[in-house]
Tab-separated table of C-alpha atoms and ligand atoms in Angstrom:
chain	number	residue	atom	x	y	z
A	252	UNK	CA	142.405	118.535	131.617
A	253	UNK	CA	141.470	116.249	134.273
A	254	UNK	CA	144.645	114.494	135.707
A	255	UNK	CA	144.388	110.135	135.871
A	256	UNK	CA	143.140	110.246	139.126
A	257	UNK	CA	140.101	112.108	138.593
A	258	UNK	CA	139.463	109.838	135.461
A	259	UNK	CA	138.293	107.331	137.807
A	260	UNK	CA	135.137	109.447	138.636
A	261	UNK	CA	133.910	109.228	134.998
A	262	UNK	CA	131.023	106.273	134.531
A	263	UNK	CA	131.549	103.235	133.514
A	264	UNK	CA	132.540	103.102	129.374
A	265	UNK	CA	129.851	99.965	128.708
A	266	UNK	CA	127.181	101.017	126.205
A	267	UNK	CA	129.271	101.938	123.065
A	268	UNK	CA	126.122	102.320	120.502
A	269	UNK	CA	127.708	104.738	118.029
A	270	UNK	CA	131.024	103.895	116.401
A	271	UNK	CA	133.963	106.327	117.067
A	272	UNK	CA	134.574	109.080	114.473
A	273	UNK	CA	131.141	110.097	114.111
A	274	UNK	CA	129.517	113.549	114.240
A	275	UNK	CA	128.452	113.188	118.109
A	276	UNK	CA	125.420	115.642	117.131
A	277	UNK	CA	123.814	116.848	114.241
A	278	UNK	CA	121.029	119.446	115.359
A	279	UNK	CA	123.411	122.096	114.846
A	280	UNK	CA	126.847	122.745	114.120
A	281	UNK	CA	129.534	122.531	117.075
A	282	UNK	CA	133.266	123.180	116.600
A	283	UNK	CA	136.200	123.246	119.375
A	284	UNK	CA	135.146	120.511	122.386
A	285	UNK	CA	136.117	121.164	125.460
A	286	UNK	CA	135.370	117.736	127.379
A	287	UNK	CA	135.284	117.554	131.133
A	288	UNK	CA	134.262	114.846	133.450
A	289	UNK	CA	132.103	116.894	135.886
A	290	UNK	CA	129.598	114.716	138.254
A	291	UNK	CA	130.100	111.026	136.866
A	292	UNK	CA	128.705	112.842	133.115
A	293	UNK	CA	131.203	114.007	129.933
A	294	UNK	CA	130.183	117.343	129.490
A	295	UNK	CA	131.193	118.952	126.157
A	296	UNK	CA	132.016	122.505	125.637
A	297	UNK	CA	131.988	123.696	121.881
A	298	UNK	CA	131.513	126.346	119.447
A	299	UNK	CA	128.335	127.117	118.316
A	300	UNK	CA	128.960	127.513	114.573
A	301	UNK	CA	126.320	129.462	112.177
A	302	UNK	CA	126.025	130.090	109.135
A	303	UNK	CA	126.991	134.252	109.070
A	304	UNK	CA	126.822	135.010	105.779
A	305	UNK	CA	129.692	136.732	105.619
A	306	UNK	CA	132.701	135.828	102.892
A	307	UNK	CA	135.655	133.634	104.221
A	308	UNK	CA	138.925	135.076	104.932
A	309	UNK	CA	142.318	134.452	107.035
A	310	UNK	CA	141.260	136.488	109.923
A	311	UNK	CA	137.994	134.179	110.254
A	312	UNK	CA	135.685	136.893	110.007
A	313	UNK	CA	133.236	134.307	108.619
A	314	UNK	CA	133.509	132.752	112.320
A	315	UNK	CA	130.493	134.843	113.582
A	316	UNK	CA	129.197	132.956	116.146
A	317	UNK	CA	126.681	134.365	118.838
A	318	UNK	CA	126.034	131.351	121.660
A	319	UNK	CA	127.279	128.410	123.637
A	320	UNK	CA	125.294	125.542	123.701
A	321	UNK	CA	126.840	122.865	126.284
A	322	UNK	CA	126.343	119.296	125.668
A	323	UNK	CA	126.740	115.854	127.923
A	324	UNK	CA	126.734	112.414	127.490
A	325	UNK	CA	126.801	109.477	130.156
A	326	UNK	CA	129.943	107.634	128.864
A	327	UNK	CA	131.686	107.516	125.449
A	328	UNK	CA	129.240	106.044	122.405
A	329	UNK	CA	125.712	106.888	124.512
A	330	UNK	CA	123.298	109.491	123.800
A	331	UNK	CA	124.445	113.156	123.332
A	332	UNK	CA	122.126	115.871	124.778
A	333	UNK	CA	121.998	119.036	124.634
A	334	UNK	CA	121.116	121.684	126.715
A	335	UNK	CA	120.221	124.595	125.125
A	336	UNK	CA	121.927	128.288	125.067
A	337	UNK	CA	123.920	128.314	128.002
A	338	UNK	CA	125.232	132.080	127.038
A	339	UNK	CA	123.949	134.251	124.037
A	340	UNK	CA	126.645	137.165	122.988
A	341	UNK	CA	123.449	139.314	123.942
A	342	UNK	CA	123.938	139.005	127.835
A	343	UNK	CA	127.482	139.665	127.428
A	344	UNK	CA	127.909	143.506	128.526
A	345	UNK	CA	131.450	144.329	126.777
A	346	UNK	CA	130.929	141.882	123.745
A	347	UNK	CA	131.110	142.888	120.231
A	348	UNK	CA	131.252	139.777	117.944
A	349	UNK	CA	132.681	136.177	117.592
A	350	UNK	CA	132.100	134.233	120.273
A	351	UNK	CA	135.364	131.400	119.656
A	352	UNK	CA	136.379	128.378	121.284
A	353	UNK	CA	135.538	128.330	125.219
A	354	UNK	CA	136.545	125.911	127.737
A	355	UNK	CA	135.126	125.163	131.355
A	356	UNK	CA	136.342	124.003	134.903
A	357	UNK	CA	134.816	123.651	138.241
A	358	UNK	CA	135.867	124.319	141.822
A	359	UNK	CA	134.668	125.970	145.081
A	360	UNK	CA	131.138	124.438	144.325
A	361	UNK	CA	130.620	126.722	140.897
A	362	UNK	CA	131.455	125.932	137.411
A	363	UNK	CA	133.180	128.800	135.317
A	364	UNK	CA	132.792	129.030	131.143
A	365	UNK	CA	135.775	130.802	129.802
A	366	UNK	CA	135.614	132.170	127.028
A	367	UNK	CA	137.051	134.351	124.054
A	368	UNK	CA	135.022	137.279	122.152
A	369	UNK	CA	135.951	140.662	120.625
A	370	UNK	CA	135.033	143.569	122.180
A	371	UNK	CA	133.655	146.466	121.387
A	372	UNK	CA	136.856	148.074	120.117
A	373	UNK	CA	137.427	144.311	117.648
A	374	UNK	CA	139.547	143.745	120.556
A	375	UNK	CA	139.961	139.509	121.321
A	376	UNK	CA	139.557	139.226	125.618
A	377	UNK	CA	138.723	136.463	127.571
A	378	UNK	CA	135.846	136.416	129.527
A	379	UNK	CA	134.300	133.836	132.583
A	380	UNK	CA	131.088	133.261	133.297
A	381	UNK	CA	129.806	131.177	136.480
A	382	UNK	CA	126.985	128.648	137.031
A	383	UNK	CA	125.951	126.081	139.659
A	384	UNK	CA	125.415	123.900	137.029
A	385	UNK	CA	127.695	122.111	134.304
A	386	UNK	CA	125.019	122.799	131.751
A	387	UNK	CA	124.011	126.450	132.881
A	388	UNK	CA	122.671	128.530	132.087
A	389	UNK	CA	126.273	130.490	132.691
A	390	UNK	CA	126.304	134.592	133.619
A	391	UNK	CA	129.057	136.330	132.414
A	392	UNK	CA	131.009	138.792	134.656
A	393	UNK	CA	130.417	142.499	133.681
A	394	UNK	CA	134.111	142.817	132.338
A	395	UNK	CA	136.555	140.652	130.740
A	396	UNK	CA	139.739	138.883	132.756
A	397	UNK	CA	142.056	141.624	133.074
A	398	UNK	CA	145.144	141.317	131.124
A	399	UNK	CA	143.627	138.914	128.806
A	400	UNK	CA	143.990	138.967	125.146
A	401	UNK	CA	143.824	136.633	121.810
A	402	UNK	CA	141.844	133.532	121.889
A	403	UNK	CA	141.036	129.474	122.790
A	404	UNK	CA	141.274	129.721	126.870
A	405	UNK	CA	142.174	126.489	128.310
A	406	UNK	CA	142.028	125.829	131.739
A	407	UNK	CA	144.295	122.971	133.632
A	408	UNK	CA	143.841	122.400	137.327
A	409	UNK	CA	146.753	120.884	138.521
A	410	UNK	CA	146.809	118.065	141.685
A	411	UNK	CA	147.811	120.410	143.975
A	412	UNK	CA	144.463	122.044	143.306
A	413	UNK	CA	146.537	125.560	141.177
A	414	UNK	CA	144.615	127.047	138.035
A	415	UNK	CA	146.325	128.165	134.910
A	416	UNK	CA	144.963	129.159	132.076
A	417	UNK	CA	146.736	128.262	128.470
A	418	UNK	CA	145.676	130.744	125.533
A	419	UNK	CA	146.968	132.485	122.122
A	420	UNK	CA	146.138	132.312	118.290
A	421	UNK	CA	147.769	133.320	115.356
A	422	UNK	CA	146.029	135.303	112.582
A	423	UNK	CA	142.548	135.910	113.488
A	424	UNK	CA	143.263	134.946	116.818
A	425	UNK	CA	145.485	138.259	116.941
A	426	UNK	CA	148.543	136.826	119.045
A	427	UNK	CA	150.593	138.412	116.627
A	428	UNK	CA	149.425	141.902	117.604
A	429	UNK	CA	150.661	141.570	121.244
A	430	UNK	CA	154.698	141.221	120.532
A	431	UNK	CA	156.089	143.429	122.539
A	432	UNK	CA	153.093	142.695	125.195
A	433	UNK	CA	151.092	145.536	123.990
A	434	UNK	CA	148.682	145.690	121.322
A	435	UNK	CA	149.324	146.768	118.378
A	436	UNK	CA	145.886	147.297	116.036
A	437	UNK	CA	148.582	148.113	112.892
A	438	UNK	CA	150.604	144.573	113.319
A	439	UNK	CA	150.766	142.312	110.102
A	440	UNK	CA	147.724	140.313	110.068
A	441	UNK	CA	149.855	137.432	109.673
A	442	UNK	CA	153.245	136.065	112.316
A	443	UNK	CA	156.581	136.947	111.581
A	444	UNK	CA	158.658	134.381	109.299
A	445	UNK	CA	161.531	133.127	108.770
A	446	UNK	CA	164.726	132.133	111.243
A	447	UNK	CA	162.977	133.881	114.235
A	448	UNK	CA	161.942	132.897	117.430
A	449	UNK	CA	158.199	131.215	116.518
A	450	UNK	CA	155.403	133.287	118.952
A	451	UNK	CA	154.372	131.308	121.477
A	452	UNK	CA	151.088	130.916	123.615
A	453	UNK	CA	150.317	132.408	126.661
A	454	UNK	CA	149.709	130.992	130.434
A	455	UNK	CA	148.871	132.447	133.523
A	456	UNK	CA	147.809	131.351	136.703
A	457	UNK	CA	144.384	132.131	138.207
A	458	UNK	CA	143.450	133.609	141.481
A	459	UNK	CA	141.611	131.188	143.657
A	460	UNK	CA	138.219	132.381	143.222
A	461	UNK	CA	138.910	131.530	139.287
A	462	UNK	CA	138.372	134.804	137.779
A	463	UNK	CA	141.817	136.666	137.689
A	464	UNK	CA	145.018	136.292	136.512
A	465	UNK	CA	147.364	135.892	139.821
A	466	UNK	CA	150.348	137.342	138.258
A	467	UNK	CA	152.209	137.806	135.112
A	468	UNK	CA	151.467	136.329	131.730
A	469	UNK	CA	154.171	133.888	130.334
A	470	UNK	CA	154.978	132.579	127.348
A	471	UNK	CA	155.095	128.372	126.513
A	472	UNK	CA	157.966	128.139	125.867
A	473	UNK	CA	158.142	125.243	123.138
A	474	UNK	CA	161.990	123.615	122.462
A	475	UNK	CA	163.088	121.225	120.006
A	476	UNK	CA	165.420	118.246	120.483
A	477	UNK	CA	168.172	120.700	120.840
A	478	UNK	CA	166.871	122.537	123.199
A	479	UNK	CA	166.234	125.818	121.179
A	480	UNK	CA	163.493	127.742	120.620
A	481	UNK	CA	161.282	126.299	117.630
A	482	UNK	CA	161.755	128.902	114.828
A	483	UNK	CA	158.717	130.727	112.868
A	484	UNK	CA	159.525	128.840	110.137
A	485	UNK	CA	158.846	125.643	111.376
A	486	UNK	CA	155.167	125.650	110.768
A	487	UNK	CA	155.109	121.806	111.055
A	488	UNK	CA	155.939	122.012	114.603
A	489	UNK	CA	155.195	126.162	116.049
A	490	UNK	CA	152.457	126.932	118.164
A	491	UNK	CA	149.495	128.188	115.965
A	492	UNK	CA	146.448	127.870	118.316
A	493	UNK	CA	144.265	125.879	120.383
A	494	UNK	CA	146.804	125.063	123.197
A	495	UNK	CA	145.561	122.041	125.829
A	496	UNK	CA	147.257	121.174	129.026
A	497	UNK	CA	147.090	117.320	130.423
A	498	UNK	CA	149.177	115.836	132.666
A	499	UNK	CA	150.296	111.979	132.750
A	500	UNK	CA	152.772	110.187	135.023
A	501	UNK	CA	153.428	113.698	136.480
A	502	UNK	CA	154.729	114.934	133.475
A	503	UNK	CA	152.759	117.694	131.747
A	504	UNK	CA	151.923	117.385	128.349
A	505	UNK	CA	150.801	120.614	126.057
A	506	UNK	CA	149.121	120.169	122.819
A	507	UNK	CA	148.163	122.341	119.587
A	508	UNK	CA	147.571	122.921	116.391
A	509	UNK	CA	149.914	124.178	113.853
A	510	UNK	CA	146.907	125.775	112.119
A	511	UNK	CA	148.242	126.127	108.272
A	512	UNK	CA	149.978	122.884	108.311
A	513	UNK	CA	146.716	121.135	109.697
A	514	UNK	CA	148.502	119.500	112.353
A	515	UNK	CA	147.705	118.403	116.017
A	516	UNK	CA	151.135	117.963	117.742
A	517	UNK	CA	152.455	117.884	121.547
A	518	UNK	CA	155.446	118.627	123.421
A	519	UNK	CA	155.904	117.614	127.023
A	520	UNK	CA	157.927	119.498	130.604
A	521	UNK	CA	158.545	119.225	133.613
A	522	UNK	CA	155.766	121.887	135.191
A	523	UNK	CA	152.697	124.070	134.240
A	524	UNK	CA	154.846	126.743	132.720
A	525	UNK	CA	157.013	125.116	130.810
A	526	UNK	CA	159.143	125.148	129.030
A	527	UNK	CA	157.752	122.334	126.559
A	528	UNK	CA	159.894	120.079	124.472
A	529	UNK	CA	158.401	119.276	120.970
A	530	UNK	CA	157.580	115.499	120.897
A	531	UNK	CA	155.390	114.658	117.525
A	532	UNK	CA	152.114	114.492	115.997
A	533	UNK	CA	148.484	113.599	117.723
A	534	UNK	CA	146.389	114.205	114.370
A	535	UNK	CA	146.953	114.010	111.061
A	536	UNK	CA	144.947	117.038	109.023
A	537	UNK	CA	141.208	116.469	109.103
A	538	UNK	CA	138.829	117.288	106.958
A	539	UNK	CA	138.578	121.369	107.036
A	540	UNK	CA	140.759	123.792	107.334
A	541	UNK	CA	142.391	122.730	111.043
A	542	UNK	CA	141.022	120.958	114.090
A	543	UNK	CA	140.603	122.286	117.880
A	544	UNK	CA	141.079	119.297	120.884
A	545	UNK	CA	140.882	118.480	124.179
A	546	UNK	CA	142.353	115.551	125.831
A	547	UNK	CA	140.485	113.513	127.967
A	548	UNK	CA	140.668	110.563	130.638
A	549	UNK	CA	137.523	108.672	130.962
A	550	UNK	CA	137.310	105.565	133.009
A	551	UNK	CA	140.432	103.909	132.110
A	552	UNK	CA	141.263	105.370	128.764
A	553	UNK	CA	141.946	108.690	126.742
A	554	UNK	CA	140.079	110.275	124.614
A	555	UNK	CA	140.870	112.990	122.272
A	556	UNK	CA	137.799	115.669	121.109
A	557	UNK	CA	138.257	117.255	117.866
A	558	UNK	CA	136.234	118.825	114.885
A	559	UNK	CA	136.059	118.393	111.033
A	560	UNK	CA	133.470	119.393	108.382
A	561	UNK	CA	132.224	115.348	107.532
A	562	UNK	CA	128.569	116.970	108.175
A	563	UNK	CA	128.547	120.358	105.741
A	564	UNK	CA	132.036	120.143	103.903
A	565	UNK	CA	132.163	124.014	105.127
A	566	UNK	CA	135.553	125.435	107.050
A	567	UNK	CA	132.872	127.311	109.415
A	568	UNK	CA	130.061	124.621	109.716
A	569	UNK	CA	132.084	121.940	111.661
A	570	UNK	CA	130.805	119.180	113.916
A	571	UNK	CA	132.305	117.180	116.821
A	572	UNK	CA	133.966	114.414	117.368
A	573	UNK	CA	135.765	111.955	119.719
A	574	UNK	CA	138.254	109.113	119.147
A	575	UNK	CA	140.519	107.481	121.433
A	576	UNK	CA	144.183	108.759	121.971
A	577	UNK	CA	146.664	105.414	123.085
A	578	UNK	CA	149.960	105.583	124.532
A	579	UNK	CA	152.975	104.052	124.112
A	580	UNK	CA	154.901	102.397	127.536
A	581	UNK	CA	157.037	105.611	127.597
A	582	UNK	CA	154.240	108.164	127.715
A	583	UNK	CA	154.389	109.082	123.935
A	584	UNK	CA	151.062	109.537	121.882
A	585	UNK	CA	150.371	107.513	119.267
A	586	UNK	CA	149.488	109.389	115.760
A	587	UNK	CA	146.080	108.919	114.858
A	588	UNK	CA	144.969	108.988	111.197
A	589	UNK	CA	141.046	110.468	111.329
B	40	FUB	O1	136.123	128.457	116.298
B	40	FUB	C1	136.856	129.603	115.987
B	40	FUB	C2	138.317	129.317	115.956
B	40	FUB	O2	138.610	128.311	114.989
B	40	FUB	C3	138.897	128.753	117.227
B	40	FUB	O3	139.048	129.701	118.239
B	40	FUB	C4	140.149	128.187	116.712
B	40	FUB	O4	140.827	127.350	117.601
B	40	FUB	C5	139.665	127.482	115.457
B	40	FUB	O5	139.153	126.213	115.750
């Protein structure tokens, strides 16, 4: 989520060795890359997938993952290493199971891993853990972000130097279960349907020191062309999960999947909060069930992070990749076919 200027500190792009589109690693599976530019390096922060053993179903029980290993490169198409467990579930004091899709940001000379996990109640909070490094090893604070709930943190620092944080999924990700901003452990597994009001991801800001939220959490707000609310039924266009926040030519620009339709789509506004106006599609389906992005400026281009299953043809075995993400002169995103 850098913003343009910062892209500048990225190294230069000049030793492309590996064609686009490619798994970026293949010593293990990695799912849901969160890329920052943190000291001139592209550090990538993913899932960990494993294989469980447990069956597949819609609440992604079979998504039993247990660490984060954090992985960097010097510029797009150059040698991907990685650097080990950064945070095992184990060191984790309120943790129960699934560690999901994290994301990372840096200020005040300390890096902070965000990131979702149920607790010990099968309870989805958000958790941060701090390093001096962008590799880690990362400690985890002895509770989770008060307040917090569902899944897929992402964290957008805006120029003026503000934090928010973007999160919310459906199903699994047990949005659905906070209507009403309580949770509710006898909500349909599933979202409402129909000519409703679609439920939207969360935001909130965060205190300066990075580990709170400073007041209330909001809903993005996502519009369509008329201005209204995009309806549950609109599953080519709703929010479903894996919200990302980047801002270009001061406009903001929030991006998702629309999990059962396979789609990566954006909507744009006028500030952090919103509201968002529905725009069009980033990614076609992949390969898999659904992909998980971040959006990236490096050097003097975009890049876009995503998954698929090219390596195990597995929903939960999924491995990484990165393409570039062009623009047209007014600002819109080009669709990309993977
Ligand atoms: O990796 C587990 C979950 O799958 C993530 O939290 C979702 O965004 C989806 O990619």
């Amino acid at each position: 989520q850098e913003t343009a200027t910062e892209a500048s500190t990225a190294q230069a792009d000049t030793t492309a060795k590996k064609p686009l589109s490619e798994p970026l690693i293949s010593n293990i599976y990695t799912a849901d890359p969160s890329a920052h530019v943190f000291e001139g390096k592209i550090y990538i922060y993913p899932s960990h997938d494993i294989e469980a053993g447990i069956p597949e179903n819609d609440k992604g029980d079979h998504f039993a993952m247990r660490d984060y290993h954090i992985l960097s490169l010097d510029s797009i198409g150059g040698k991907v290493t990685d650097h080990g467990v950064a945070l095992d579930i184990k060191n984790i004091p309120w943790a129960g199971r699934q560690l999901w899709a994290p994301d990372a940001a840096f200020k005040n000379g300390t890096y902070y891993l965000y990131f979702p996990v149920k607790d010990k109640q099968d309870v989805f909070r958000i958790g941060v853990a701090t390093s001096k490094s962008p590799a880690g090893p990362f400690k985890a604070e002895p509770a989770p972000i008060a307040g917090s709930f569902s899944i897929d943190p992402a964290v957008f620092t805006d120029t003026d130097g503000s934090s928010y944080m973007y999160f919310g999924g459906l199903w699994g990700g047990q949005l659905q279960r906070w209507q009403g901003g309580k949770y509710n452990p006898n909500a349909p597994e599933k979202e409402p349907n129909g000519n409703v009001p679609a439920l939207n991801a969360r935001m909130a800001k965060l205190t300066a020191d990075m580990k709170k939220f400073d007041g209330p959490v909001k809903e993005v707000v996502i519009l369509d062309e008329a201005g209204k609310p995009l309806l549950a039924s609109d599953n080519n266009r709703r929010f479903f999960e894996g919200g990302w926040l980047h801002k270009y030519n001061s406009k903001y620009y929030f991006s998702y999947s629309t999990g059962d339709t396979h789609l990566l789509v954006y909507a744009t506004g006028d500030s952090p909060a919103g509201p968002f106006t529905y725009q069009g599609v980033i990614m076609k389906p992949v390969q898999g069930w659904t992909t998980h992005h971040s959006i990236v400026p490096i050097k003097d281009k975009w890049y876009i992070f995503y998954h698929d299953t090219q390596l195990s043809g597995k929903t939960w075995l999924r491995n990484i990749k990165v393409t570039e993400m062009k623009r047209r002169a007014d600002g819109g995103i080009e669709t990309i076919v993977p």
